[in-house]
Each structure stands twice: as structure tokens, then as C-alpha cells.
Amino acid sequence: MSRAKPNSDPLIQQLRSVLPDSCIVSDPASMKPYECDGLSGYRQMPRVVVLPTTVEQVQAVMKACQASKTPVVPRGAGTSLSGGAMPHKNGVVLSVNRLNRILDIDGQNRCATLQPGVRNLQISDAVEHLGLYYAPDPSSQIACTIGGNVAENAGGVHCLKYGLTVHNILQVKIVTLNGDLVTLGSTAPDSPGNDLLALMMGSEGMLGIVVEVVVRLLPRPPLARVLMAAFDDIEKAGNAVANVIASGVIPAGFEMMDRAAITAAEDFVRAGYPADAEAILLCEVDGTEQEVNAQLDRVKALLDKAGATQISLAKDENERILFWSGRKNAFPAVGRISPDYYCMDGTIPRKEIGNVLTRISAMADKYGLGVANVFHAGDGNLHPLILYDANKPGDFVKAEEFGGEILDLCVAVGGTITGEHGVGVEKIDRMCVQFDEATLAQFLAVREAFDPDGLLNPDKAVPTLARCAEFNAMHVHHGKLPHPELERF
Amino acid sequence: MSRAKPNSDPLIQQLRSVLPDSCIVSDPASMKPYECDGLSGYRQMPRVVVLPTTVEQVQAVMKACQASKTPVVPRGAGTSLSGGAMPHKNGVVLSVNRLNRILDIDGQNRCATLQPGVRNLQISDAVEHLGLYYAPDPSSQIACTIGGNVAENAGGVHCLKYGLTVHNILQVKIVTLNGDLVTLGSTAPDSPGNDLLALMMGSEGMLGIVVEVVVRLLPRPPLARVLMAAFDDIEKAGNAVANVIASGVIPAGFEMMDRAAITAAEDFVRAGYPADAEAILLCEVDGTEQEVNAQLDRVKALLDKAGATQISLAKDENERILFWSGRKNAFPAVGRISPDYYCMDGTIPRKEIGNVLTRISAMADKYGLGVANVFHAGDGNLHPLILYDANKPGDFVKAEEFGGEILDLCVAVGGTITGEHGVGVEKIDRMCVQFDEATLAQFLAVREAFDPDGLLNPDKAVPTLARCAEFNAMHVHHGKLPHPELERF
């Protein structure tokens, strides 16, 4: 392939007429960082990258792309784990990183107005002096942007109690494919018309470019305490989670780690986890002192009844942070014990946790690959880390097949193929397992209502019916659906 | 007009082939109760009413209607205050009242699966023994159905703390216009694909027929206490509301009544309200005892600082119920002092409450009509009751114009034309004031993605661009926009 000559590309010439040169990146070396996002197994160089600094520039870019039928891939910080920001080879990558101002903080109405490139953690930092914070806290919160959070409907440890992104956004402004600026939602408690605000959440760049976001701010809870419980059996730990939630307690965070994850984390950060446990749970409760104590009493009794071999309450704030340090560093810790890992994301009913983890362990044996589990147990949101070696021929393909089989299992037990990472390019074929033709047709019709030419982040998130027909035929043909494992459910 | 001969109508003949006779109502006398909903000023006899008892029957009705291009108007209990269930003269009214079974109560996952005709209060009654309840509580909760709640995104006193219908529904099944049964959302914590679940909430019957709903259940709070505060000035009361919410306290309910509403309620139920107050606030907080006490202390201090002339804490559960009795009976109480009233519904930023109530009072003088205000102050959700006499020529038209002017004012101060009653037929023209052409075009495109022929609840909720062009031309021509009042803002 010959090297692209940016200046001879008519699209780039047109973009130069609406954007300053400093907002256009078209030489291959400078575009390299945009080649992939957090799903680095998938790579594609774009035609050009634009970094607008005003909403008007975004509108001009969209008009140029619509006129020339050019695909547009929006991008925040590029932390997506499902390839949501992977470029299109004929397309523009539209980065919102330079639209990064906090426009307004309104303590009285407890909301903040942000440009899409504002980083998630930056919001809570900016309102800390008011005793407020922004609740959704994805692991990538230091880096990821609020625009990307909207596109992926991002979650995090504290979403069990405080909701996903969709529950914490009051209003967004988007630029549509034809360059219109449209305001969705309202800072008032309800908004007439179709709820296009919610529709934007998790729409993965298919409906428009987010150029402004109004987030809800919450008062910081006066007290938070965390319990660690150890179990000698993973099914017991899973059932304990289901029982606590069923009792009516809503912990601020409720996380689970299996033996492989515990060992890796303990070797890395010495969080004080019991090395001989098959599973541990971290359960944080927050509120007033009385509320916290009442919840801790109930949780302790339920964990005890569920067969916990050890229950430790962090005695002070230092120990609370120490307990969490193992969980927060679990991904890099697993990175130390395996050359590469592939992080899956699926949800299941809580009562299936023990059962599904046991099945995943059996699959690991079948594929000859290791697996570590560290996840949002209270939400039933699994994150199996499949261990593989990218330099070993065939290993990545095996890891992908293993991941796909986990997702099929999630669907089979009544769950979904993604909890918070989105579908992107990674799981587009699994959408054919999750949904029937009528539902997919309705998704496609809605997509078309915003984007009749299919230019907004094409070939992601929602598969065509033809693609599904092909996938399902192959899937069955290869004897993968039903998996022998699934038949037993 | 000659009386219809039902049996000669080919549509009814076709419906008879897919439904038992007992599910079809076509004689005018029996159809009379379906002529209007809670907005009784608008009436229209339908072509036929069907009351299916199975999902398969709903699918068959939809297929018949699509094939014959017949409009379909879904209907729950008919308590809509915006005419959402008003029949179409050539159309079918599809009542879900016989789909009224509670299909499943899952205490462990804290959710319940319901047919759409289950009444709102029936849900909480059915799960009381588990210590759970369903939070959204519209005033009509004894009668209104969960299917109608979904269609209107219903609110209520407790939505300030616990969210609107959209925040409390996990999954719905709908029958689309072509008869497909589609499942939207998931009992798992997130669902891939476009968020069509949220899109269904408040979609006012335009996207499909809700045939099954999974609601989230909440644990009953251990304690609730209510404060009543009196003010000698309505602006002071409005500012007090804004300050309490800004402080970070989220009351379980935070209601306001003005002098006219206080007097009417007091004459009717003797709730113990101070007769000389210009406004009262009812502020309920719930949670553990310590949490309740801490919140009450903060709220009292803020109300005091805002200039409350009297603050009374209900001393026991009996007095708590008494304080609420005035608020809950305020609408019928106003019905005793005026032959008719017209209940408006709009939202405004809380800091505008005092200002807007003062302007509404000036409008009342201009129109020569009385007005009483009783509303969800914490949400900024106004419910002015415009007093008129339907038997006095011209009075209803004046009331409608007055109501329209209030809605324009809501939009002018940054609010919306509906908080919880929906747009329906009542406020369809005000959608042209609320939204610009680009946003309306996007609403219409989404509607078309579900209903290309415009058969689902036609001529409601979202106006055509042509209708708006006409309305806006007339609106300006009559000198109503900007209103002289609005110019001063």
C-alpha cells in the first residue's frame, strides 16, 4: 500500500476550509495513536483525524461528512474496551478532546454543564468544595471523558447504588449528521417529547456527536465503611451476594474476586486478602453512622449465614483504602502474571453467579487458558480476564472463542452480553445471540431515523439482519450453539 | 347522524375473526365511557373498542389494524389528564384492562412482572408482606394502570427522591404495529443495543402496545416524618424550596399550596393548616431515625432562615396522615369552590417558583378567572388549577388561553410544558413553543421508525412541522408570543 498524500484528498481539502490547520491531523505518524482504543487487538488507520475546538466546527465537519458521504467515528479519550472508537478506513475520527471546558457549576440545582472532553474524575474534583460529586466511576475515570461515558452508558463500582450514566445525566446537546444542534432532556424534572436523552446513552456514536452534557451532582455521603468476607467455595460467595441484595440492603459497592485474582492482587499490592480463600467479597456501605451500622449488622449476619470463613471490617479509613487497593489494582496485577489478558464483560442474574463461575472454570480447562475473575458482583456484572499470550500463534483466537462462549452462557442464563463496556466491534456478532430479528430490526430503524446513510460509527454496535443470518448459520454449523456446556442448563 | 351499524363494518367483522365477541364493544351506548379520558373537555366516539385478554389477541388486533390502515389508541384506566387516550374517530381503542394479572413477584431480585392493566397501588399492596413497595405514586394511583404509567412516564409526590416511572422500570414487552412481540430492557443491570426501554417511557402510545412490565421494587423506609411550614409571602416559600434542595437534602416529598388551595382544603378536610398563610410547604423526609432527625434539623434551620412564620412537625403518624390529607384532597376541595377547574402541568427551575406564581396571579386578574396552586415544589412541577364555569359561554376558552400562557411562561423561564401529565391532545401546539424544528424533526423520525403509516395514537404528543408552522404564525399574529408579561423576564 502506498502512503496517503493528505493534501490531495478532497475531503481533507474541504475540512481545511472549515477548520484551522491545527485541528486537522492527517500524516500517518501523528494519526498512529488514533489507530485503536482500549481494545488494542483491533486496529485501523483512519483517513483523517479532526480535533474541533468549537461546536460550530463540529457542525461544519458533520455537514462536510454528510455531503461527501464520509463515515464519522467520534472519540473521547479512547478508553473503550469494545472498540467503539476504532477508526473507519475511509472515515474521519472526530475527537472531542479539545472541547474540554467545565462551562457551569450550579450548586443550587446540583448540576454541572460540561463540554464532552471533560474527564470523569475532573468533575468530582471541581465540585468537591461544595460537598458534591459525580457518581458513576468507571475504572478508567482518570482518563475517560464524559462524552465517551454518555456514548457507552458507563458504569463503575458505585453504580449499584447510584445508577449508571443514564441515571445521572439531565441534558445533552448533540450535533446531528446534518449539522443541526439539538438539545435532549432538560434540567427540569421531566421533558416532553420522545425520551431521546435516554436513547443517546449507550448509543455508541451512532446517533450524533455529544457536544455538551449536564450531569446531576450528588451530596457526598457522610460515612463509608467496607467489609471483606472470605469464602472457601465460589458458589457460596455468589449466593451470599444474591442474598444480601435480596434482603433490601443496597451497598454502595459490592465486588467479588476469585482465587486467581486474589493471588495476583495480593502479590502486587499486599491488600491483606486471605491467600487461601477461593473467593472474597468487598462490601461497602455508606450514609449516616446509624444507617451504616444498621446495614453492616445485616450484611455481617447474612455473610455469616452464607458460610463466610472470615469477615473483616476495615477499622479505619486507611484500612478501607487498603482493602480497595487490591480490587482497584487487580487488572494491572493480572497483567503481571500473564503476557496478555482479554477482559470480558457480561451480566447475569445474581443467583447464577456461583453456577456461571464454575462453568467458566470448566471452559478454561477446555481452552487450556487461565482466567481470573474480578467484578461488580452486586450488579451481576462479570469481568472474566482471559489470560493468553499474543505472541503464541492461535492463543488470541482461542481467547476470543472462550470470551464468546462466556457471553453465550450469560445470555443462556438470562443475562446480557455487556454490562458496561458496550458492544462496539468486539461483540457485534453476539448481538445476534442476544436479540431476535424483530428487536434488531427496531434498533436498525431507530438508527436510520438519525442516520439514513449509515455514516455514524458504521459497522458497530448493531448488526445488520444479513450479518446475523450469516453468523447464526456459522455459529450453529460449528456446533457452538448450543454449546455442550449450555445444554446442561 | 345515523347510528352506526357495527356488523356491517368490515373492520369489526375482521376483529370478530380474531377475538371472542366478549372482547369487542361496538354499540354506541357501551362505547360511551371510552369517549374521553381525564381531560373531559375533549370527546370523540371511537369506531370500536377492543378488550383483549391475551398477548396473542393484541398481536392479532395490531395485524388487523396495520393491514387495514386503521388508527389504534391504547388505553389503560383512562385517567390521563392530557387526552392521551382520547379515541380517534376512525380508530380502534385498545383497552388493556383485562390484561390485569400479576405474573410474578421476585423478592430476591426485588422486581415484579405485571400485565399492563395492573393498577399502580395494587403493586405495592401485593408486595407489602415482603417489606417492599413500588415508588412512583401518581394521584390517580388507586385507578391508573402500570401500562398507562409507562405510556405517560407517570410521576407523583415521592418521585423527587425515588424517580419517575422511567427510573423504576426494568423491562417491558411491547407489541409493535406489525404484531411482533419485542422485549425491551432487561432485569440484568444493563442491556446492549439502543435504549428502547427508556424510549418507551412517556411515548404516549405512539411506539407500540405495552403488554408486560417488570417494575423495580424498593424496601419500605423504616421511618417517615413530615414538617409543615407557613409563609406570609409566596416568593419566600418558593425560595425556601430552592434553598432546601440546594443544601443537598432530598426530601421524600416536598409540596407547596397557595392561599386559595389552603383555604379550600382546610374548609374540606380540616388538616390543621394555618388559614392566614399565603403559602404552606409540606416536607417529608424518610430513612433511619438518625437520618430523619439529621435531615429535619437541616430543613428546619433552612425554612426558618427563609422566613417561615410557623414550622410544625407532625408529632405522630396520625398527625402525619392529617397533614397529608389536605394535600391529597386539594383537587376535590377546589372542586367544591368552583363549578369546574382545569389542571395545568408544567415545570420550572425551583429558583423561579416565587416569581412564576406571582406572574400567574397577575394573569388570573387579566383573564378574570380564579386560580389555586398545589404542586410538587421540590421538583419545580407546577399544577395551577384554573377555576371556571363550563356553563358560562367563553369561560372554557378563556381557561385554555390562560393555561397556554402559563406554559409559555414555563418555557420562557427555562422549564417545560409538562412535568408528568404528558402532551396528549391538550398541549400538542405548545410542543411548537418548547422545541425547535430540528428537534421536532428528530422526534418525528423516531416515531416513523416504529410506525411508518402514523397509525399509533395519531395527532397526539408530537406535532407535524406543518402544524407548528401554522401555530407559530397564528401565535405571533395574535400577539401572544411574546406575551407582554414575558417581555419583562
Coordinates of N, CA and C in Angstrom, one line a residue, chain A residues 107-110 153 164 180 182 186 188-190 192-196 198-199 206 219 242-243 245-246 248 250 288-291 347 350 379 416-419 423 431 434-435 438-439 442-443 445-446 449-450, chain B residues 107-110 153 164 180 182 186 188-190 192-196 198-199 206 219 242-243 245-246 248 250 288-291 347 350 379 416-419 423 431 434-435 438-439 442-443 445-446 449-450:
Chain A
G107 N -24.5 24.8 42.1 CA -24.6 24.1 43.4 C -26.1 24.1 43.8
Q108 N -26.8 25.2 43.5 CA -28.2 25.3 44.0 C -29.1 24.2 43.3
N109 N -28.9 24.0 42.0 CA -29.6 23.0 41.3 C -28.8 21.6 41.2
R110 N -27.7 21.6 41.9 CA -26.9 20.4 41.9 C -26.6 19.8 40.6
N153 N -22.7 4.6 28.0 CA -23.5 4.4 29.2 C -22.6 3.8 30.3
L164 N -26.3 4.0 36.6 CA -25.3 4.1 35.5 C -25.4 5.5 35.0
D180 N -27.2 19.9 12.5 CA -28.1 20.6 13.5 C -27.6 20.4 14.9
V182 N -29.0 20.0 18.5 CA -30.3 19.6 19.1 C -30.1 19.4 20.6
S186 N -33.6 17.9 29.8 CA -33.9 19.2 30.4 C -33.4 19.1 31.9
A188 N -35.1 20.6 34.1 CA -36.4 20.4 34.8 C -36.6 18.9 35.0
P189 N -37.5 18.5 35.9 CA -37.6 17.1 36.3 C -38.2 16.2 35.2
D190 N -38.8 16.7 34.2 CA -39.3 15.8 33.1 C -39.2 16.7 31.8
P192 N -41.0 16.9 27.8 CA -41.9 16.3 26.9 C -41.2 15.8 25.7
G193 N -42.0 15.1 24.8 CA -41.4 14.5 23.6 C -40.8 13.2 23.9
N194 N -40.4 12.5 22.8 CA -39.7 11.2 23.0 C -38.5 11.4 23.8
D195 N -38.2 10.4 24.7 CA -37.0 10.4 25.5 C -35.7 10.1 24.8
L196 N -35.4 11.1 23.9 CA -34.1 10.9 23.1 C -32.9 11.1 24.0
A198 N -32.4 9.5 26.9 CA -32.0 8.2 27.3 C -31.5 7.4 26.1
L199 N -32.1 7.7 25.0 CA -31.7 7.0 23.7 C -30.3 7.2 23.4
M206 N -23.6 6.3 17.4 CA -24.4 6.0 16.1 C -25.5 7.1 15.9
P219 N -24.8 14.8 46.8 CA -24.0 15.1 48.0 C -23.1 14.0 48.5
A242 N -26.3 -12.7 46.2 CA -27.7 -12.7 45.9 C -28.5 -12.5 47.2
N243 N -28.2 -13.1 48.3 CA -28.9 -13.0 49.5 C -28.9 -11.6 50.1
I245 N -28.4 -8.7 48.5 CA -29.2 -7.8 47.7 C -30.7 -8.1 47.9
A246 N -31.0 -9.3 48.0 CA -32.4 -9.7 48.2 C -33.0 -9.2 49.5
G248 N -32.7 -6.4 50.8 CA -33.1 -5.0 50.7 C -31.9 -4.0 51.0
I250 N -28.8 -2.0 49.9 CA -28.2 -1.6 48.7 C -26.8 -1.1 49.0
T288 N -25.4 7.8 56.9 CA -25.1 8.3 58.2 C -24.6 7.2 59.1
E289 N -24.0 7.5 60.2 CA -23.4 6.5 61.1 C -24.4 5.4 61.4
Q290 N -25.6 5.8 61.8 CA -26.6 4.8 62.2 C -27.0 3.9 61.1
E291 N -27.2 4.6 59.9 CA -27.5 3.8 58.7 C -26.4 2.8 58.4
T347 N -23.5 -9.6 31.9 CA -24.2 -9.6 33.1 C -25.1 -10.9 33.2
R350 N -28.1 -12.4 39.7 CA -27.1 -12.7 40.8 C -27.2 -14.1 41.3
D379 N -24.1 -6.1 41.0 CA -24.8 -5.9 39.8 C -25.0 -7.1 38.9
T416 N -27.0 -10.6 29.9 CA -26.8 -9.9 28.6 C -25.3 -9.9 28.3
I417 N -25.0 -9.5 27.1 CA -23.6 -9.6 26.6 C -22.7 -8.5 26.9
T418 N -23.3 -7.5 27.6 CA -22.4 -6.4 28.1 C -23.1 -5.7 29.3
G419 N -22.3 -5.4 30.3 CA -22.8 -4.7 31.5 C -22.4 -3.2 31.4
V423 N -20.9 -2.7 23.0 CA -20.9 -3.8 22.0 C -19.7 -3.5 21.1
M431 N -24.6 -9.8 19.4 CA -26.0 -9.2 19.4 C -27.0 -10.1 18.7
Q434 N -28.1 -12.4 21.4 CA -28.9 -11.8 22.4 C -30.3 -11.4 21.9
F435 N -30.5 -11.0 20.7 CA -31.7 -10.4 20.2 C -32.3 -11.2 19.1
A438 N -36.9 -9.3 15.2 CA -37.8 -8.2 15.3 C -37.2 -7.0 16.1
T439 N -36.5 -7.4 17.2 CA -35.8 -6.4 18.0 C -34.7 -5.7 17.3
Q442 N -35.9 -3.2 14.9 CA -36.3 -2.0 15.5 C -35.1 -1.1 15.9
F443 N -34.0 -1.7 16.3 CA -32.8 -1.0 16.6 C -32.4 -0.3 15.3
A445 N -34.1 0.5 12.6 CA -35.0 1.6 12.2 C -34.7 2.8 13.0
V446 N -34.4 2.7 14.3 CA -34.1 3.9 15.1 C -32.8 4.5 14.6
A449 N -33.3 6.5 11.7 CA -34.0 7.8 11.9 C -33.1 8.9 12.2
F450 N -31.9 8.6 12.6 CA -30.9 9.6 12.9 C -29.8 9.7 11.7
Chain B
G107 N -39.0 -11.5 45.1 CA -38.4 -10.8 46.3 C -36.9 -10.8 46.2
Q108 N -36.3 -11.9 45.8 CA -34.8 -12.0 45.8 C -34.2 -10.9 44.8
N109 N -34.8 -10.8 43.7 CA -34.3 -9.8 42.7 C -35.1 -8.4 42.8
R110 N -35.9 -8.3 43.8 CA -36.7 -7.1 44.1 C -37.3 -6.6 42.8
N153 N -45.0 8.1 31.5 CA -43.8 8.3 32.4 C -44.4 9.0 33.7
L164 N -39.0 9.1 38.6 CA -40.2 8.9 37.8 C -40.3 7.4 37.3
D180 N -45.4 -7.9 16.0 CA -44.3 -8.5 16.6 C -44.3 -8.3 18.2
V182 N -41.9 -7.7 21.1 CA -40.5 -7.3 21.3 C -40.2 -7.0 22.8
S186 N -34.0 -5.2 30.4 CA -33.6 -6.4 30.9 C -33.6 -6.3 32.4
A188 N -31.3 -7.7 34.0 CA -29.9 -7.5 34.3 C -29.6 -6.0 34.4
P189 N -28.5 -5.6 35.0 CA -28.3 -4.2 35.2 C -28.0 -3.3 34.0
D190 N -27.7 -3.9 32.9 CA -27.6 -3.1 31.7 C -28.1 -3.9 30.5
P192 N -27.6 -4.3 26.2 CA -27.0 -3.8 25.0 C -28.0 -3.3 24.0
G193 N -27.6 -2.7 22.9 CA -28.5 -2.1 21.9 C -29.0 -0.8 22.3
N194 N -29.8 -0.1 21.4 CA -30.3 1.2 21.7 C -31.3 1.0 22.9
D195 N -31.3 2.1 23.7 CA -32.1 2.1 25.0 C -33.6 2.3 24.6
L196 N -34.2 1.3 23.9 CA -35.6 1.5 23.5 C -36.5 1.4 24.7
A198 N -36.1 3.1 27.7 CA -36.4 4.4 28.1 C -37.2 5.2 27.0
L199 N -37.0 4.8 25.8 CA -37.7 5.5 24.7 C -39.2 5.2 24.8
M206 N -47.4 6.0 21.1 CA -47.0 6.2 19.7 C -46.1 5.1 19.2
P219 N -37.2 -1.3 49.1 CA -37.6 -1.6 50.5 C -38.3 -0.4 51.2
A242 N -36.1 26.1 47.0 CA -34.9 26.1 46.2 C -33.7 25.9 47.2
N243 N -33.7 26.6 48.3 CA -32.6 26.5 49.2 C -32.5 25.1 49.9
I245 N -33.4 22.2 48.7 CA -32.9 21.2 47.7 C -31.4 21.5 47.4
A246 N -31.1 22.8 47.3 CA -29.7 23.2 47.1 C -28.7 22.7 48.2
G248 N -28.6 20.0 49.6 CA -28.2 18.6 49.5 C -29.2 17.6 50.1
I250 N -32.5 15.6 50.1 CA -33.5 15.2 49.2 C -34.7 14.6 49.9
T288 N -33.6 6.1 58.2 CA -33.4 5.6 59.6 C -33.7 6.8 60.5
E289 N -33.9 6.5 61.8 CA -34.2 7.6 62.8 C -33.2 8.7 62.7
Q290 N -31.9 8.3 62.8 CA -30.8 9.3 62.8 C -30.8 10.1 61.5
E291 N -31.0 9.5 60.4 CA -31.0 10.1 59.1 C -32.2 11.1 59.1
T347 N -43.2 22.5 34.3 CA -42.1 22.5 35.3 C -41.3 23.8 35.0
R350 N -36.5 25.5 40.2 CA -37.0 25.8 41.5 C -36.8 27.3 41.9
D379 N -39.8 19.3 42.9 CA -39.5 19.0 41.5 C -39.6 20.3 40.6
T416 N -40.4 23.4 31.3 CA -41.0 22.6 30.2 C -42.5 22.6 30.3
I417 N -43.2 22.2 29.3 CA -44.7 22.3 29.2 C -45.4 21.1 29.9
T418 N -44.6 20.1 30.4 CA -45.3 19.1 31.2 C -44.3 18.4 32.1
G419 N -44.8 18.2 33.4 CA -44.0 17.5 34.3 C -44.3 16.1 34.4
V423 N -48.3 15.2 27.0 CA -48.7 16.2 26.0 C -50.1 15.9 25.4
M431 N -45.9 22.1 22.1 CA -44.6 21.5 21.7 C -43.9 22.4 20.7
Q434 N -42.0 24.8 22.8 CA -40.9 24.1 23.5 C -39.7 23.8 22.6
F435 N -40.0 23.3 21.5 CA -38.9 22.7 20.7 C -38.7 23.4 19.3
A438 N -35.5 21.3 14.3 CA -34.6 20.2 14.2 C -34.9 19.1 15.2
T439 N -35.3 19.5 16.4 CA -35.6 18.6 17.5 C -37.0 17.8 17.1
Q442 N -36.5 15.3 14.6 CA -35.9 14.1 15.1 C -36.9 13.2 15.8
F443 N -37.8 13.8 16.6 CA -38.9 13.1 17.2 C -39.8 12.4 16.2
A445 N -39.0 11.5 13.2 CA -38.2 10.4 12.5 C -38.2 9.2 13.4
V446 N -38.1 9.3 14.7 CA -38.1 8.2 15.6 C -39.5 7.5 15.6
A449 N -39.9 5.4 12.7 CA -39.2 4.2 12.8 C -40.0 3.1 13.4
F450 N -41.0 3.4 14.2 CA -41.9 2.4 14.8 C -43.2 2.3 14.0

